[in-house]
Coordinates of C-alpha atoms and ligand atoms in Angstrom, one line a residue:
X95 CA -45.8 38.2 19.4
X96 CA -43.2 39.7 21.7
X97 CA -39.8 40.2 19.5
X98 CA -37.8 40.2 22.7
X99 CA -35.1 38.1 22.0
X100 CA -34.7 37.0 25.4
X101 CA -38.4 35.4 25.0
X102 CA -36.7 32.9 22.7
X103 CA -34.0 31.7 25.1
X104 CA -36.6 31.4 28.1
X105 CA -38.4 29.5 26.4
X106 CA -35.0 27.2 25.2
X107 CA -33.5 27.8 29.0
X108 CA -37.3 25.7 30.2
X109 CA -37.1 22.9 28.0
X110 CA -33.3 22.2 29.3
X111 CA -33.6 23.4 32.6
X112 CA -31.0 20.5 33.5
X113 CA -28.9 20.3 31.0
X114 CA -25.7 21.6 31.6
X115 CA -25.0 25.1 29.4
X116 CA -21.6 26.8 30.9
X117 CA -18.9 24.7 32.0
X118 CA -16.3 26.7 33.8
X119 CA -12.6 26.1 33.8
X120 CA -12.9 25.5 37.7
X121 CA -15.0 22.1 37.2
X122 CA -18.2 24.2 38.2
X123 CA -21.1 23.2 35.3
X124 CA -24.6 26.0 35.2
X125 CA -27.6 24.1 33.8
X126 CA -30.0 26.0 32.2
X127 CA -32.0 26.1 34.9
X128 CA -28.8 28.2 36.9
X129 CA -28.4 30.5 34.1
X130 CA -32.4 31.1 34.0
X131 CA -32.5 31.8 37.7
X132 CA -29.6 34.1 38.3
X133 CA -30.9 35.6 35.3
X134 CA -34.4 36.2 37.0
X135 CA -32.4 37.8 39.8
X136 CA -30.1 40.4 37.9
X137 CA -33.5 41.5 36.5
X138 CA -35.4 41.7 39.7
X139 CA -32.1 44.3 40.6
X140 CA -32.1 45.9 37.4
X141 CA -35.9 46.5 37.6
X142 CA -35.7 47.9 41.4
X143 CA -33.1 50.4 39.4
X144 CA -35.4 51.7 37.5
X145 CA -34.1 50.0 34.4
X146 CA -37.1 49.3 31.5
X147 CA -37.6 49.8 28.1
X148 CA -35.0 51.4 25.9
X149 CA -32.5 52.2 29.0
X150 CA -28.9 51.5 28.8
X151 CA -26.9 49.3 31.3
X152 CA -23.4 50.0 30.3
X153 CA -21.1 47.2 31.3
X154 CA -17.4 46.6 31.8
X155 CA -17.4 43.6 33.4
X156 CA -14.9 40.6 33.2
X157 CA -16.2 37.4 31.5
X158 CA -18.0 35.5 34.0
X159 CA -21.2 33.3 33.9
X160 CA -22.4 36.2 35.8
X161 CA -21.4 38.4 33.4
X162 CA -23.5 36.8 30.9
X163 CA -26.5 36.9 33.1
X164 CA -26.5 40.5 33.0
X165 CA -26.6 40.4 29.3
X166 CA -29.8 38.1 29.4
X167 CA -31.6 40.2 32.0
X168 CA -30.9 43.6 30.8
X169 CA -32.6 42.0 27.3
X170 CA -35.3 40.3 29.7
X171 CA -36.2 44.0 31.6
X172 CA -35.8 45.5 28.1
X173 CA -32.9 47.6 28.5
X174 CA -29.9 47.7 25.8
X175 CA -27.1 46.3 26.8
X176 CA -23.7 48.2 25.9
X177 CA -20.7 45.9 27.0
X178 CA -17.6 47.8 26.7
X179 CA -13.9 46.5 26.8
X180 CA -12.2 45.3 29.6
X181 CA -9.4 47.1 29.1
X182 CA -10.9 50.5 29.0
X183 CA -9.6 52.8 31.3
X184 CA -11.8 55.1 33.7
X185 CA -11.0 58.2 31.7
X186 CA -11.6 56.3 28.5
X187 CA -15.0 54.8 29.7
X188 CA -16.0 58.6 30.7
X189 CA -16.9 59.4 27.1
X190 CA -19.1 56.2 26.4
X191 CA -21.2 56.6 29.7
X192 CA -21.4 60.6 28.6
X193 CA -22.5 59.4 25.1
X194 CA -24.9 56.4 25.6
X195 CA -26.0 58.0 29.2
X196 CA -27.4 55.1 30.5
X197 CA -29.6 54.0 33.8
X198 CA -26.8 52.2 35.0
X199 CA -22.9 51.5 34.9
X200 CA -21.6 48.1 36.1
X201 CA -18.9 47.9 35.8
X202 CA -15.5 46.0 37.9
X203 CA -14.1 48.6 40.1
X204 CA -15.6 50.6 42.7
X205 CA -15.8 54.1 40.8
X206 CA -17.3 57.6 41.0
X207 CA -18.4 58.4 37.5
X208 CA -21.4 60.3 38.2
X209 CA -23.5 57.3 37.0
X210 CA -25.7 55.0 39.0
X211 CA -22.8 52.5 39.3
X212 CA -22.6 48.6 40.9
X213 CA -20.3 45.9 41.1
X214 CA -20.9 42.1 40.0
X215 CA -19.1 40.1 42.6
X216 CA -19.7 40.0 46.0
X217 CA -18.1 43.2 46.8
X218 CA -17.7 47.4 46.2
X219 CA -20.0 50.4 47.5
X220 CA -23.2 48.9 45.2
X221 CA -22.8 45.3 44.5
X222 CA -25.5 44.0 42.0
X223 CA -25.7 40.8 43.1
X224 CA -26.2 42.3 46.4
X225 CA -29.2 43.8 45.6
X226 CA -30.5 41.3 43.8
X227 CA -30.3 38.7 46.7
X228 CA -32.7 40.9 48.5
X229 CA -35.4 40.8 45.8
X230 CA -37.4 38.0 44.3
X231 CA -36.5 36.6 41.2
X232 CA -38.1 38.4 38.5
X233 CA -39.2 36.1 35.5
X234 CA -41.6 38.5 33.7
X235 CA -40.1 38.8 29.9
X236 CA -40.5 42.7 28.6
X237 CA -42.7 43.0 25.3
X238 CA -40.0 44.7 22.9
X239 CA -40.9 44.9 19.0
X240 CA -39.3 43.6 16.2
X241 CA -37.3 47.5 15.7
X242 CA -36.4 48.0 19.3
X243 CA -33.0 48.0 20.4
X244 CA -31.4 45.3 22.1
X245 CA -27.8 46.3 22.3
X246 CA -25.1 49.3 21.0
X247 CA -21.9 48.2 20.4
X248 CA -19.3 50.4 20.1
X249 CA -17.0 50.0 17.4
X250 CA -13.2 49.8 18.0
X251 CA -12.7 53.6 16.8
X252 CA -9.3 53.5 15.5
X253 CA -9.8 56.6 13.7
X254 CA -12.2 59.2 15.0
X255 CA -14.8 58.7 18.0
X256 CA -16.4 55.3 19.1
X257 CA -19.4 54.9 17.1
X258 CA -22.4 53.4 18.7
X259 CA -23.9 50.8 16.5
X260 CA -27.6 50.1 17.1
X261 CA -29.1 46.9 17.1
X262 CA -31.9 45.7 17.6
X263 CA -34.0 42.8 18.9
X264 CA -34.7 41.4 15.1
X265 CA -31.1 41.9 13.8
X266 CA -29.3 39.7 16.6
X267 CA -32.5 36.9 16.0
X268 CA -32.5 37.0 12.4
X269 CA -28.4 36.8 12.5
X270 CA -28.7 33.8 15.2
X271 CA -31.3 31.8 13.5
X272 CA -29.3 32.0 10.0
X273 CA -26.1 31.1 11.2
X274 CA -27.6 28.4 13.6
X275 CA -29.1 27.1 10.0
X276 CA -26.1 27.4 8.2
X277 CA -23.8 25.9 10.5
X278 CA -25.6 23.1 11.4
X279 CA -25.9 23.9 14.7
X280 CA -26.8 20.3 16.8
X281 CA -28.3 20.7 20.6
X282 CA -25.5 18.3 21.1
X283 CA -22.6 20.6 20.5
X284 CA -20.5 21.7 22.7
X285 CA -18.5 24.9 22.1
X286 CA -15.2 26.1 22.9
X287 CA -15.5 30.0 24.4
X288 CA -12.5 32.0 24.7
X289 CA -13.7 35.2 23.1
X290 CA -14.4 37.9 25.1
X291 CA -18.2 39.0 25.9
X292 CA -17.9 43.1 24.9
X293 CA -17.8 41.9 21.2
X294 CA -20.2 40.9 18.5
X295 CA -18.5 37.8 17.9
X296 CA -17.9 36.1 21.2
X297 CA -21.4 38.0 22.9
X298 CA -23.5 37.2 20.1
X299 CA -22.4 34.7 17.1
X300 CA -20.9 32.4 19.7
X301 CA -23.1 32.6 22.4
X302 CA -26.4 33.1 20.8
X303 CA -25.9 29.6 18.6
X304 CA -25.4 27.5 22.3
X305 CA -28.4 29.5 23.6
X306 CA -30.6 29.1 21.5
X307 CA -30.0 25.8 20.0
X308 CA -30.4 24.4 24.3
X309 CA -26.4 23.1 23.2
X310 CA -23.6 23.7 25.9
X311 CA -20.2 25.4 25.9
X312 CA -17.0 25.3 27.9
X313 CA -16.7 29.2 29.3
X314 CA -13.1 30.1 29.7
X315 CA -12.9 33.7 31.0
X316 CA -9.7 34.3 28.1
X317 CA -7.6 32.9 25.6
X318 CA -5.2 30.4 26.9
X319 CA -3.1 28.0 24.2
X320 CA -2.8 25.5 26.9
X321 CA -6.5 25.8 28.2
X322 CA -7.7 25.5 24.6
X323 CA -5.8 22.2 24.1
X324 CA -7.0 20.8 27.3
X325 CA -10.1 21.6 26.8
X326 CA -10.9 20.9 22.3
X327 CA -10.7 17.2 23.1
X328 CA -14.8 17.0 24.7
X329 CA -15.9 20.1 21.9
X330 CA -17.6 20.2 18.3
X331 CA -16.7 23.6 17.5
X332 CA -14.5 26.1 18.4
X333 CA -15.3 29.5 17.1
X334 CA -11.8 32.2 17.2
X335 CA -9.9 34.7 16.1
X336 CA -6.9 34.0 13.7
X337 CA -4.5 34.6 16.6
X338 CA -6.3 31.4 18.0
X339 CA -5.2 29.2 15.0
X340 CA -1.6 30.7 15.0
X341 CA -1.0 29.9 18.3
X342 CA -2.5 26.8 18.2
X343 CA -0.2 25.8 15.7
X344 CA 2.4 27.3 17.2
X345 CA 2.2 25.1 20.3
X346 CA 3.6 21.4 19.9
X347 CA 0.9 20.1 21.9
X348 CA -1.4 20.6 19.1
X349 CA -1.5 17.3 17.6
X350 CA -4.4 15.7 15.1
X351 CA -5.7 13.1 18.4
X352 CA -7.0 16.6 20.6
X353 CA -9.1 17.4 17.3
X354 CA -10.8 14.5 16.6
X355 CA -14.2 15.3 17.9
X356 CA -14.1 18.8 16.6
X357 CA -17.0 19.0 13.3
X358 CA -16.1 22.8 13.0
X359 CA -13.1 25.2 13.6
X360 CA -14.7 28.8 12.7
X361 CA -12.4 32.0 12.0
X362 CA -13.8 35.9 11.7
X363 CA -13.1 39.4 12.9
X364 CA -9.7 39.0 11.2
X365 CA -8.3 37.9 8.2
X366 CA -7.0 34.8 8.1
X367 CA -4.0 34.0 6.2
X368 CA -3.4 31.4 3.2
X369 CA -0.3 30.0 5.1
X370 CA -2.8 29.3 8.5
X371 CA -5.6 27.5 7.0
X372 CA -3.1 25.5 5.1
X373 CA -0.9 24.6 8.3
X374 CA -4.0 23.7 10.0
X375 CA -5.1 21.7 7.8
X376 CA -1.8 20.0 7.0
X377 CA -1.7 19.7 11.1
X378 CA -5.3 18.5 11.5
X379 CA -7.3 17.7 8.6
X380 CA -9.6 20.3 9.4
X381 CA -10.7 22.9 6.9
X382 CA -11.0 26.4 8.8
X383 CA -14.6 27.9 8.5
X384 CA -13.6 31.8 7.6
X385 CA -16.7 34.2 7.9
X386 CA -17.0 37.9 7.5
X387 CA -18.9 40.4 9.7
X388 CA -18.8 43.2 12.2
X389 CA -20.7 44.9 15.1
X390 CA -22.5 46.9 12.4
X391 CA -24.4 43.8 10.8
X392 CA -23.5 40.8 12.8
X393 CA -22.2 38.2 10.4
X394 CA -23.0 38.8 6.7
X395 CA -21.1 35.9 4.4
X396 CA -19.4 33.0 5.4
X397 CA -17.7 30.1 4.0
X398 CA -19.9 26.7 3.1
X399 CA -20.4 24.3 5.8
X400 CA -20.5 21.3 3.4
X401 CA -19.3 23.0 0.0
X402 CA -15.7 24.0 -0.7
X403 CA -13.9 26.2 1.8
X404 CA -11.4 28.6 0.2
X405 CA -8.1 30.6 1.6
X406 CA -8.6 33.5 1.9
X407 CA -11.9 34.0 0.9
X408 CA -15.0 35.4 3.4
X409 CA -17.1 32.9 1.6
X410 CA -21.2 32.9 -0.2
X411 CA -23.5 35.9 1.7
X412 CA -25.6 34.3 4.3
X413 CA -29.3 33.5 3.4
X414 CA -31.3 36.7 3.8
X415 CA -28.3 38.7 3.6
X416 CA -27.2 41.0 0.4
X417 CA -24.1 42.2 -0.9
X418 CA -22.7 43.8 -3.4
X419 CA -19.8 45.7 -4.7
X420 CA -19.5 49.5 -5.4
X421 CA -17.1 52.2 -6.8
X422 CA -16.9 55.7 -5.3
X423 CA -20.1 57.0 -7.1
X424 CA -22.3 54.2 -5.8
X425 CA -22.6 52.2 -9.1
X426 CA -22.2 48.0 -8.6
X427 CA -19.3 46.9 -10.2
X428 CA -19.4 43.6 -12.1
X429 CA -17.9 40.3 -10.9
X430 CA -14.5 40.4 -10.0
X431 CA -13.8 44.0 -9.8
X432 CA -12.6 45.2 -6.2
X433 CA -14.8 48.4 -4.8
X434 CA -16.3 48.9 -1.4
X435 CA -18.5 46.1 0.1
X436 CA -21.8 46.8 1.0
X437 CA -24.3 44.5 2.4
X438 CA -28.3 44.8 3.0
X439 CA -30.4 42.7 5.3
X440 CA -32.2 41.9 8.5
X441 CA -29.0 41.7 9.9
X442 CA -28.3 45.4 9.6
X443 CA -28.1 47.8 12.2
X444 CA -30.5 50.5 12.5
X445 CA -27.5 53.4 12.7
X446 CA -25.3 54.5 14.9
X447 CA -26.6 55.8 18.3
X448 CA -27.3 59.5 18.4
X449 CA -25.2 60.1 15.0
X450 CA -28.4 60.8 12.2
X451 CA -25.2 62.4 10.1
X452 CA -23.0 59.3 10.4
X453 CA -25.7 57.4 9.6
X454 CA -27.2 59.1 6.7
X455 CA -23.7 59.2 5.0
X456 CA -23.1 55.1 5.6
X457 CA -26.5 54.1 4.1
X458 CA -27.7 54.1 0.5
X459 CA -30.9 55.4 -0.2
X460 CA -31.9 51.4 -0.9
X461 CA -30.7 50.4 2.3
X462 CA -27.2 49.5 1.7
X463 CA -24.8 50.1 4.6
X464 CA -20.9 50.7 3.4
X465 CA -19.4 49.0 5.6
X466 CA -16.1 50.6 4.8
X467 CA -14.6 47.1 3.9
X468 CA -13.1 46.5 0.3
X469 CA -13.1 43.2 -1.9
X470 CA -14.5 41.4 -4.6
X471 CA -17.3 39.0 -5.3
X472 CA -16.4 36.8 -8.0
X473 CA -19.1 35.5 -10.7
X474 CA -20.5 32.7 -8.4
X475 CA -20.7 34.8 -5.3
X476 CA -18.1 33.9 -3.8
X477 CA -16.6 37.2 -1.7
X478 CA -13.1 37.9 -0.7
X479 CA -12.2 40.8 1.5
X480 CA -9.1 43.5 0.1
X481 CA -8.6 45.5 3.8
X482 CA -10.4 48.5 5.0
X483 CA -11.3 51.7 2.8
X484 CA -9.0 53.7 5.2
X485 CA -6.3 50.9 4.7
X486 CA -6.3 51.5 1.2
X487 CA -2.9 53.1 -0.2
X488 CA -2.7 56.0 -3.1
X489 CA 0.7 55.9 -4.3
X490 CA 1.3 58.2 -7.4
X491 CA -2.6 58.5 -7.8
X492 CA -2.7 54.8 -8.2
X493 CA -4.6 52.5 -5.3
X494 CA -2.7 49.4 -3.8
X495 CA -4.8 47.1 -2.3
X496 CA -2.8 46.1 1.0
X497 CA -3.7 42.4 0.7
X498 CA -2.2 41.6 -2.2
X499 CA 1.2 42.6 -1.2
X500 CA 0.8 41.4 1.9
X501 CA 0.0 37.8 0.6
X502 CA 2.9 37.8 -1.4
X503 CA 5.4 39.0 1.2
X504 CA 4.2 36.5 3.6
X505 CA 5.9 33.8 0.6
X506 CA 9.2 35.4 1.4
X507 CA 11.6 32.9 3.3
X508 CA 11.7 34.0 6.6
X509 CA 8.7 36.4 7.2
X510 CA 6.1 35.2 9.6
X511 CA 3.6 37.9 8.9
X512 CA 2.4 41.0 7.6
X513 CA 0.9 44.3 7.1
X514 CA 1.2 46.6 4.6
X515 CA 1.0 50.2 5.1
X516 CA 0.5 53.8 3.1
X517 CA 3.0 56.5 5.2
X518 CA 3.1 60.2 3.4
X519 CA 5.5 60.6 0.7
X520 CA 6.5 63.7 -0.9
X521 CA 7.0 62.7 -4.3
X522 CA 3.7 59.9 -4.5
X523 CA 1.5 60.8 -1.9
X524 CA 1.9 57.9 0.3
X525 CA 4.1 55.6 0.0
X526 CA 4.2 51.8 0.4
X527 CA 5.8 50.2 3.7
X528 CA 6.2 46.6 4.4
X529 CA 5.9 45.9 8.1
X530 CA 7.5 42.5 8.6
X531 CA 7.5 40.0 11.8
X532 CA 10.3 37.7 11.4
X533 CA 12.7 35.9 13.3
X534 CA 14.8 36.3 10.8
X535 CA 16.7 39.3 9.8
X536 CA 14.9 40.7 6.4
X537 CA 16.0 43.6 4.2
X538 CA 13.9 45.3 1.7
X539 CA 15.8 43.8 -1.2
X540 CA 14.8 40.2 0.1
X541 CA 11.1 41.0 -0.4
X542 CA 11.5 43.4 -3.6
X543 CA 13.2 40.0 -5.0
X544 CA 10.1 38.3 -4.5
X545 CA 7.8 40.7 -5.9
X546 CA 9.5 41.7 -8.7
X547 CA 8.0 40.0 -11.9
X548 CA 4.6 39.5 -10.2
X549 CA 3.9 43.0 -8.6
X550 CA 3.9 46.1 -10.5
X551 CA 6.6 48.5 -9.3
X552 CA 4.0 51.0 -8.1
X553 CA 2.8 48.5 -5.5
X554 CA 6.2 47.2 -4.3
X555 CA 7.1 48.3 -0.6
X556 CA 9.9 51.5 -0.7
X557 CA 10.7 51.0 3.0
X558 CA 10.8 47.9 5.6
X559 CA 10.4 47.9 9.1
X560 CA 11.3 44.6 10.9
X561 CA 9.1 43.9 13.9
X562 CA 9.3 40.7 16.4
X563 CA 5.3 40.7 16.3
X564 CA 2.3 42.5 14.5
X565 CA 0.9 44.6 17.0
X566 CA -2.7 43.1 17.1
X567 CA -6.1 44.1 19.5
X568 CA -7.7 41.6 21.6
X569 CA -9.7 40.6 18.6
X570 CA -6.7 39.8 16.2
X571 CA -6.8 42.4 14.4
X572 CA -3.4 44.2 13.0
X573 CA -3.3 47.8 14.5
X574 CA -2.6 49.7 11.6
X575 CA -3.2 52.8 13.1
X576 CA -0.4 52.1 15.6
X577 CA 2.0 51.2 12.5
X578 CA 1.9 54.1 10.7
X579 CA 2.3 56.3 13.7
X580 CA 5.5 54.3 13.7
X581 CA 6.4 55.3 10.1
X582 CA 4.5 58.3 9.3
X583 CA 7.9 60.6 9.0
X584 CA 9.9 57.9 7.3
X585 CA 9.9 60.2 4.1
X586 CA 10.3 63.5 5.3
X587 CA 9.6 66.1 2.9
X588 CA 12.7 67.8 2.5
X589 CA 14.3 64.2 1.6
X590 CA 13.3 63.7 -2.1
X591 CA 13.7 60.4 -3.5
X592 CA 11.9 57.2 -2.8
X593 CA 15.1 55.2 -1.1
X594 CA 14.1 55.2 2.6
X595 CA 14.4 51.8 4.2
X596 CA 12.8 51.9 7.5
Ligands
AMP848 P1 -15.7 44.6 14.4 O1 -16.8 45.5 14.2 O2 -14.8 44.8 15.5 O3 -16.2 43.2 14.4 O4 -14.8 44.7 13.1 C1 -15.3 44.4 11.8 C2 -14.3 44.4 10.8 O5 -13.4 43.3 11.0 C3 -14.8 44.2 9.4 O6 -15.4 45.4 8.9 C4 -13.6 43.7 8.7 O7 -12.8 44.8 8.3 C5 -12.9 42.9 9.7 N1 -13.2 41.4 9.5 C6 -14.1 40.7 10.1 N2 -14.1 39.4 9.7 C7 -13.1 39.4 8.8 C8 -12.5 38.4 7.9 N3 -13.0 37.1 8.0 N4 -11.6 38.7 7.1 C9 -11.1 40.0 7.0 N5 -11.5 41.0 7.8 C10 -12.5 40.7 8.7

């Protein structure tokens, strides 16, 4: 049987070759049958390259049915597919097409990388779609096995180099089918898309559930609170980052009536906080769906579709999917005691692309990848995330688990949001620092108030910094990195004592 993944959608793209699957923010619909063909011809082009098995096309594209073509025929030619951010600069981009070295760059711009490179519009030097309308459509499906790689996805790199994850034809089908499964998925939903395309979760989770399930979806090329409003009232599912749900609330044209036909409001690649699934759901009704993953696995737990969704939690593993809790030497821990999270599957990568070292040190000898995350899994399986390994703080020898102070600053009056960091501290270390968004002016004391009592002193911020606004990615996520860069010198050395408010 061929493993190709893209065998799966043909065959879903012929049975609905009419139905509409991309509906664009202009009015425009694709049926199936539109995505099929343009699909045919972006492989006929990518064939006449030269692209075939194992080859990488390395994308930096804006979102665009188009766009998505090109991810459907690189799989269909069986080439891997590396979409990269949109926001990458040329210099940046230098050292993924130098690491993955690919058959071919397409990428926005016309640019001289030393690459085979094209265009996906109309126009530039070597336009894709250009070529393409020369050929015939090319429908011929690659035979690819169950181990052969489909994609790399580069992982945000926030410390150290961009690691290419590997993954491969049976991790991205295994992942669909299961969350397809445990969603409910219904070839009559339609789904919200306002992710971006580069990333596992709007490329993959969110895409591969329409695809393969002959559903439809409402493509917006980005995030826009109004266009999300306008747009929720004819969906079943919208599928975002927490910085969706805070702006939704945020906006006081969010009210219950433009939810009504919504069955599922999913949350991932962030933490969401307490405070937003209870405003939503004081707002709406609706109970956010949190689930946990990253481009390393896919999606590896989530919260029940019809059981009890909790705050704050990541939710049961998925079906198929293992995980389990470890201290520093690699022995489980029992239920309830935080260690690093480390999951085992058919969802798993298969490394990181040309890195054997990186790999060999992320993997247990059993086939457990550490996925660097930290949390708990209490004694009915149910998992909740602490923060990254690196995220962790070591004040005075002793760890503080950033979450936990974060959830309870985020109950001071005032304080909008979060993020606790570790900054270097000559007398402990590191030393705790609240970063605080606020509208409201917010002094150390006013959180140390709070937390005394129910924090021990070891774990209580000794500096502040007020900002207007978390500095997040496009993905939600809190730039930590950036924050301590902020605050690394707040405790100099030659300034003993732990007074320093930021
Ligand atoms: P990425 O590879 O960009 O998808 O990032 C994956 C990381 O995002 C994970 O390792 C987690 O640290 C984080 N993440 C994803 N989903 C959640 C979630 N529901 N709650 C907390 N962190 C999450």
């Amino acid at each position: 049987m061929n493993a190709n993944l893209f065998a799966r959608f043909d065959a879903v793209f012929g049975e609905h070759l009419t139905k509409p699957c991309l509906r664009l923010a202009n009015g425009d619909t694709w049926t199936y049958g539109d995505l099929q063909r343009e699909t045919a011809c972006l492989a006929a082009a990518l064939r006449s390259e030269g692209v075939g098995h194992g080859d990488r096309v390395v994308v930096r594209v804006p979102k665009t049915p188009e766009a998505l073509a090109l991810y459907l025929a690189t799989l269909q030619v069986g080439g891997v597919y590396v979409p990269l951010n949109t926001d990458y600069t040329d210099s940046e981009v230098a050292y993924f097409l130098d690491d993955a070295s690919p058959s071919l760059f397409i990428t926005g711009n016309d640019t001289d990388v030393g690459v085979a490179t094209f265009t996906l519009d109309e126009h530039g030097g070597g336009s894709l779609k250009q070529l393409a309308s020369s050929l015939d459509p090319d429908s011929q499906v690659a035979t690819r096995g169950d181990g052969d790689l489909a994609a790399i996805l580069y992982t945000s790199g926030t410390t150290g180099r961009s690691k290419g994850a590997m993954l491969t034809h049976a991790n991205l089908t295994s992942n669909a089918d299961t969350l397809i499964a445990y969603w409910g998925w219904r070839s009559d939903d339609v789904l919200l898309h306002a992710l971006p395309i580069y990333h596992v979760h709007g490329l993959f989770v969110a895409s591969h559930c329409v695809l393969l399930t002959g559903s439809s979806m409402i493509f917006l090329p980005r995030f826009d609170v109004e266009a999300l409003i306008e747009h929720l009232p004819s969906c079943s599912v919208l599928m975002g980052v927490p910085t969706f749900y805070t702006r939704l609330l945020g906006s006081a044209l969010f009210t219950p009536e433009v939810t009504t036909d919504v069955r599922l409001f999913v949350s991932g690649s962030a933490p969401l906080t307490e405070q937003t699934f209870n405003a939503f759901e004081h707002r709406t009704g609706h109970r956010i769906l949190e689930r946990y993953g990253m481009s390393e696995t896919g999606m590896n737990t989530s919260n029940p579709l019809d059981g009890e969704r909790i705050a704050g939690t990541v939710g049961y593993p998925l079906p198929g999917v293992e995980v389990r809790i470890t201290n520093d030497a690699g022995a489980t821990l029992p239920a309830g005691d935080i260690g690093g999270i480390e999951v085992r599957g058919p969802n798993v990568f298969s490394g990181y692309w040309r890195m054997p070292e990186k790999t060999r040190e992320e993997f247990r000898d059993d086939g457990y990848f550490k996925t660097g995350d930290m949390g708990r899994v209490d004694a009915g399986g149910r998992c909740t995330i602490v923060g990254r390994e690196k995220d962790l703080v070591i004040s005075g020898g002793l760890n503080v688990y950033p979450k936990e102070v974060e959830l309870l600053i985020d109950t001071v009056a005032g304080v909008i949001d979060s993020a606790v960091i570790g900054v270097p501290h000559p007398d402990f270390g590191e030393a705790v620092i609240a970063v605080v968004a606020s509208e409201v002016d917010i002094e150390l004391d006013d959180v140390i108030a709070v937390l005394t009592g129910k924090l021990a002193r070891f774990k209580q911020p000794k500096g502040l910094l007020r900002v207007d606004e978390l500095p997040r990615n496009a993905m939600g996520k809190v730039q930590k990195n950036v924050l301590r860069e902020i605050c690394t010198d707040r405790f100099s050395w030659d300034e003993q004592g732990d007074s320093g408010v930021v």
